[in-house]
Amino acid sequence: MDSDNEVVSMKESKRRERQFGPGRHSSHDVEALENPDSDIGLCGWLLVGLSIMLMLVTLPISIWMCIKIVKEYERAIIFRLGRILRGGAKGPGLFFILPCTDSFINVDMRTITFDIPPQEVLTKDSVTVSVDGVVYYRVQNATLAVANITNADAATRLLAQTTLRNVLGTKNLAEILSDREEIAHSMQSTLDDATDDWGIKVERVEIKDVKLPLQLQRAMAAEAEATREARAKVIAAEGEMNASRALKEASLVIAESPSALQLRYLQTLNTIAAEKNSTIIFPLPLEMMQGLMKR
């Protein structure tokens, strides 16, 4: 019989995992936590009865101790004799407690942000970098945040630091510098799954800054400068090659018509004269000079 019960419970847990996903809580699990066994025993009921009698005797003074107000962005978890009161979180608005047997804890439901301190991380290609980030989260289930963990905020901060180191340890330097959005999304999903048991919903994770060692910055700057210089030399060489081809085509056109060279001379003289120069150089054909020298 025990083995049959274990098999049935295993099948039920697998069915819930398929329905709600791994690490997710079904409505029955949350309801079991928020609505525990209401049997507080004979002594418990006696204490509750005495508390009610004390409240009635001390009216109307005790009414100010029994009525509490919860703000719009808060929820109250009420404990009666150490047990979570049936119904789970209360609020916003007014709620009623017994003065001696009840206590409550207020939980802020607003989005909370915190900075991840700079983490020294050794990347996959053995480069040490310092990375920091920011996390946005909120309490999704106030009952789980109070009952399942001592300090949800401190635990989420520590988990964010370890998750950042673990995720970046599987990436090389180029991926860290170029794929920040993918890394942030991976961290968000990991944190959200890990904090689901605490009633925490991680809304957003951002990588703020990646600090490289000074020597590595100089090496990367030198590499980038050398790459730009090589590219500039290639572009200059291509320009010289295109210019030489154009000059070759121009020389072929001038060779077909001898008068085109004289027109080019006149155009050059016109350009020089337009610049208001005091000296004008007029080129003469060598054949004319040789004829003058013979005479």
mmCIF file of C-alpha atoms in Angstrom, residues 8-149:
data_model
loop_
_atom_site.group_PDB
_atom_site.id
_atom_site.type_symbol
_atom_site.label_atom_id
_atom_site.label_comp_id
_atom_site.label_asym_id
_atom_site.label_seq_id
_atom_site.Cartn_x
_atom_site.Cartn_y
_atom_site.Cartn_z
ATOM 1 C CA VAL A 8 0.399 7.909 -7.054
ATOM 2 C CA SER A 9 2.161 10.884 -5.441
ATOM 3 C CA MET A 10 4.982 10.732 -8.007
ATOM 4 C CA LYS A 11 2.468 10.684 -10.850
ATOM 5 C CA GLU A 12 0.627 13.641 -9.299
ATOM 6 C CA SER A 13 3.882 15.652 -8.962
ATOM 7 C CA LYS A 14 4.820 14.916 -12.584
ATOM 8 C CA ARG A 15 1.359 15.981 -13.707
ATOM 9 C CA ARG A 16 1.734 19.294 -11.847
ATOM 10 C CA GLU A 17 5.183 19.872 -13.355
ATOM 11 C CA ARG A 18 3.784 19.342 -16.857
ATOM 12 C CA GLN A 19 0.895 21.705 -16.105
ATOM 13 C CA PHE A 20 2.714 24.515 -14.265
ATOM 14 C CA GLY A 21 6.343 23.966 -15.317
ATOM 15 C CA PRO A 22 9.323 22.907 -13.181
ATOM 16 C CA GLY A 23 9.684 24.961 -10.021
ATOM 17 C CA ARG A 24 6.209 26.521 -10.423
ATOM 18 C CA HIS A 25 3.550 26.331 -7.736
ATOM 19 C CA SER A 26 0.074 25.067 -8.432
ATOM 20 C CA SER A 27 -2.949 26.704 -6.850
ATOM 21 C CA HIS A 28 -3.304 23.696 -4.499
ATOM 22 C CA ASP A 29 0.242 24.172 -3.141
ATOM 23 C CA VAL A 30 -0.296 27.869 -2.449
ATOM 24 C CA GLU A 31 -3.718 27.198 -0.947
ATOM 25 C CA ALA A 32 -2.231 24.532 1.344
ATOM 26 C CA LEU A 33 0.306 27.068 2.607
ATOM 27 C CA GLU A 34 -2.165 29.919 2.989
ATOM 28 C CA ASN A 35 -4.880 27.703 4.526
ATOM 29 C CA PRO A 36 -3.125 25.391 6.984
ATOM 30 C CA ASP A 37 -4.931 23.052 9.344
ATOM 31 C CA SER A 38 -7.286 25.269 11.300
ATOM 32 C CA ASP A 39 -7.303 22.955 14.339
ATOM 33 C CA ILE A 40 -5.177 24.897 16.837
ATOM 34 C CA GLY A 41 -6.104 22.617 19.711
ATOM 35 C CA LEU A 42 -8.105 23.133 22.868
ATOM 36 C CA CYS A 43 -5.528 25.463 24.432
ATOM 37 C CA GLY A 44 -5.428 27.544 21.282
ATOM 38 C CA TRP A 45 -9.172 28.033 21.201
ATOM 39 C CA LEU A 46 -9.126 28.929 24.913
ATOM 40 C CA LEU A 47 -6.514 31.609 24.264
ATOM 41 C CA VAL A 48 -8.502 32.960 21.330
ATOM 42 C CA GLY A 49 -11.638 33.072 23.496
ATOM 43 C CA LEU A 50 -9.812 34.898 26.287
ATOM 44 C CA SER A 51 -8.436 37.382 23.742
ATOM 45 C CA ILE A 52 -11.934 38.075 22.424
ATOM 46 C CA MET A 53 -13.259 38.541 25.957
ATOM 47 C CA LEU A 54 -10.407 40.915 26.790
ATOM 48 C CA MET A 55 -11.148 42.922 23.662
ATOM 49 C CA LEU A 56 -14.854 43.164 24.540
ATOM 50 C CA VAL A 57 -14.135 44.205 28.134
ATOM 51 C CA THR A 58 -11.722 46.952 27.127
ATOM 52 C CA LEU A 59 -13.943 48.426 24.410
ATOM 53 C CA PRO A 60 -13.763 51.045 22.956
ATOM 54 C CA ILE A 61 -10.054 51.408 23.783
ATOM 55 C CA SER A 62 -9.119 47.997 22.364
ATOM 56 C CA ILE A 63 -10.713 48.777 19.007
ATOM 57 C CA TRP A 64 -7.748 50.992 18.142
ATOM 58 C CA MET A 65 -5.419 48.025 18.743
ATOM 59 C CA CYS A 66 -7.513 45.597 16.697
ATOM 60 C CA ILE A 67 -8.122 47.564 13.515
ATOM 61 C CA LYS A 68 -5.140 47.963 11.199
ATOM 62 C CA ILE A 69 -4.707 49.701 7.847
ATOM 63 C CA VAL A 70 -2.726 48.367 4.907
ATOM 64 C CA LYS A 71 -1.703 50.692 2.063
ATOM 65 C CA GLU A 72 -2.511 50.077 -1.577
ATOM 66 C CA TYR A 73 0.954 48.705 -2.365
ATOM 67 C CA GLU A 74 1.206 46.481 0.732
ATOM 68 C CA ARG A 75 -0.191 43.166 1.902
ATOM 69 C CA ALA A 76 -0.462 41.886 5.491
ATOM 70 C CA ILE A 77 0.253 38.296 6.532
ATOM 71 C CA ILE A 78 -1.607 37.556 9.786
ATOM 72 C CA PHE A 79 -0.353 34.891 12.212
ATOM 73 C CA ARG A 80 -2.744 33.526 14.841
ATOM 74 C CA LEU A 81 -0.882 31.552 17.500
ATOM 75 C CA GLY A 82 1.985 31.159 15.040
ATOM 76 C CA ARG A 83 -0.160 29.878 12.157
ATOM 77 C CA ILE A 84 -0.960 31.804 8.993
ATOM 78 C CA LEU A 85 -4.574 32.905 9.183
ATOM 79 C CA ARG A 86 -6.997 31.363 6.713
ATOM 80 C CA GLY A 87 -7.338 33.457 3.565
ATOM 81 C CA GLY A 88 -3.709 34.370 3.134
ATOM 82 C CA ALA A 89 -2.584 37.959 2.650
ATOM 83 C CA LYS A 90 -4.928 40.785 3.637
ATOM 84 C CA GLY A 91 -5.275 44.200 2.099
ATOM 85 C CA PRO A 92 -5.309 46.814 0.882
ATOM 86 C CA GLY A 93 -7.569 48.624 3.334
ATOM 87 C CA LEU A 94 -8.782 47.747 6.824
ATOM 88 C CA PHE A 95 -8.446 44.388 8.562
ATOM 89 C CA PHE A 96 -9.096 43.089 12.056
ATOM 90 C CA ILE A 97 -6.732 41.282 14.466
ATOM 91 C CA LEU A 98 -7.014 40.020 18.018
ATOM 92 C CA PRO A 99 -4.796 41.958 20.421
ATOM 93 C CA CYS A 100 -3.043 39.060 22.182
ATOM 94 C CA THR A 101 -3.042 36.080 19.831
ATOM 95 C CA ASP A 102 -2.522 37.713 16.429
ATOM 96 C CA SER A 103 0.519 39.315 14.845
ATOM 97 C CA PHE A 104 1.076 40.480 11.282
ATOM 98 C CA ILE A 105 3.868 41.294 8.843
ATOM 99 C CA ASN A 106 3.552 43.906 6.112
ATOM 100 C CA VAL A 107 4.989 43.009 2.686
ATOM 101 C CA ASP A 108 5.767 45.668 0.076
ATOM 102 C CA MET A 109 4.444 44.605 -3.354
ATOM 103 C CA ARG A 110 6.122 47.389 -5.355
ATOM 104 C CA THR A 111 8.989 46.787 -7.777
ATOM 105 C CA ILE A 112 12.374 46.910 -6.034
ATOM 106 C CA THR A 113 15.658 47.670 -7.771
ATOM 107 C CA PHE A 114 19.203 47.010 -6.634
ATOM 108 C CA ASP A 115 22.668 47.190 -8.138
ATOM 109 C CA ILE A 116 24.794 44.078 -8.483
ATOM 110 C CA PRO A 117 28.262 44.949 -7.135
ATOM 111 C CA PRO A 118 31.131 44.658 -9.649
ATOM 112 C CA GLN A 119 32.063 40.983 -9.992
ATOM 113 C CA GLU A 120 35.524 39.789 -11.032
ATOM 114 C CA VAL A 121 34.780 37.101 -13.625
ATOM 115 C CA LEU A 122 37.137 34.801 -15.520
ATOM 116 C CA THR A 123 35.692 34.375 -19.007
ATOM 117 C CA LYS A 124 35.763 31.258 -21.137
ATOM 118 C CA ASP A 125 38.868 32.515 -22.992
ATOM 119 C CA SER A 126 40.731 33.204 -19.694
ATOM 120 C CA VAL A 127 40.248 36.976 -19.564
ATOM 121 C CA THR A 128 39.500 38.667 -16.232
ATOM 122 C CA VAL A 129 36.760 41.306 -16.460
ATOM 123 C CA SER A 130 34.740 43.272 -13.917
ATOM 124 C CA VAL A 131 30.996 43.312 -14.622
ATOM 125 C CA ASP A 132 28.125 44.924 -12.727
ATOM 126 C CA GLY A 133 24.394 45.112 -13.366
ATOM 127 C CA VAL A 134 20.958 46.040 -12.053
ATOM 128 C CA VAL A 135 17.979 43.821 -11.165
ATOM 129 C CA TYR A 136 14.271 44.723 -11.018
ATOM 130 C CA TYR A 137 11.994 42.400 -9.014
ATOM 131 C CA ARG A 138 8.772 42.435 -7.022
ATOM 132 C CA VAL A 139 6.966 40.208 -4.538
ATOM 133 C CA GLN A 140 4.373 38.188 -6.434
ATOM 134 C CA ASN A 141 3.092 36.086 -3.521
ATOM 135 C CA ALA A 142 3.345 37.692 -0.102
ATOM 136 C CA THR A 143 2.616 34.455 1.757
ATOM 137 C CA LEU A 144 5.501 32.585 0.141
ATOM 138 C CA ALA A 145 7.846 35.542 0.654
ATOM 139 C CA VAL A 146 7.166 35.451 4.406
ATOM 140 C CA ALA A 147 6.778 31.725 5.070
ATOM 141 C CA ASN A 148 9.453 30.195 2.809
ATOM 142 C CA ILE A 149 12.479 32.424 3.390
#
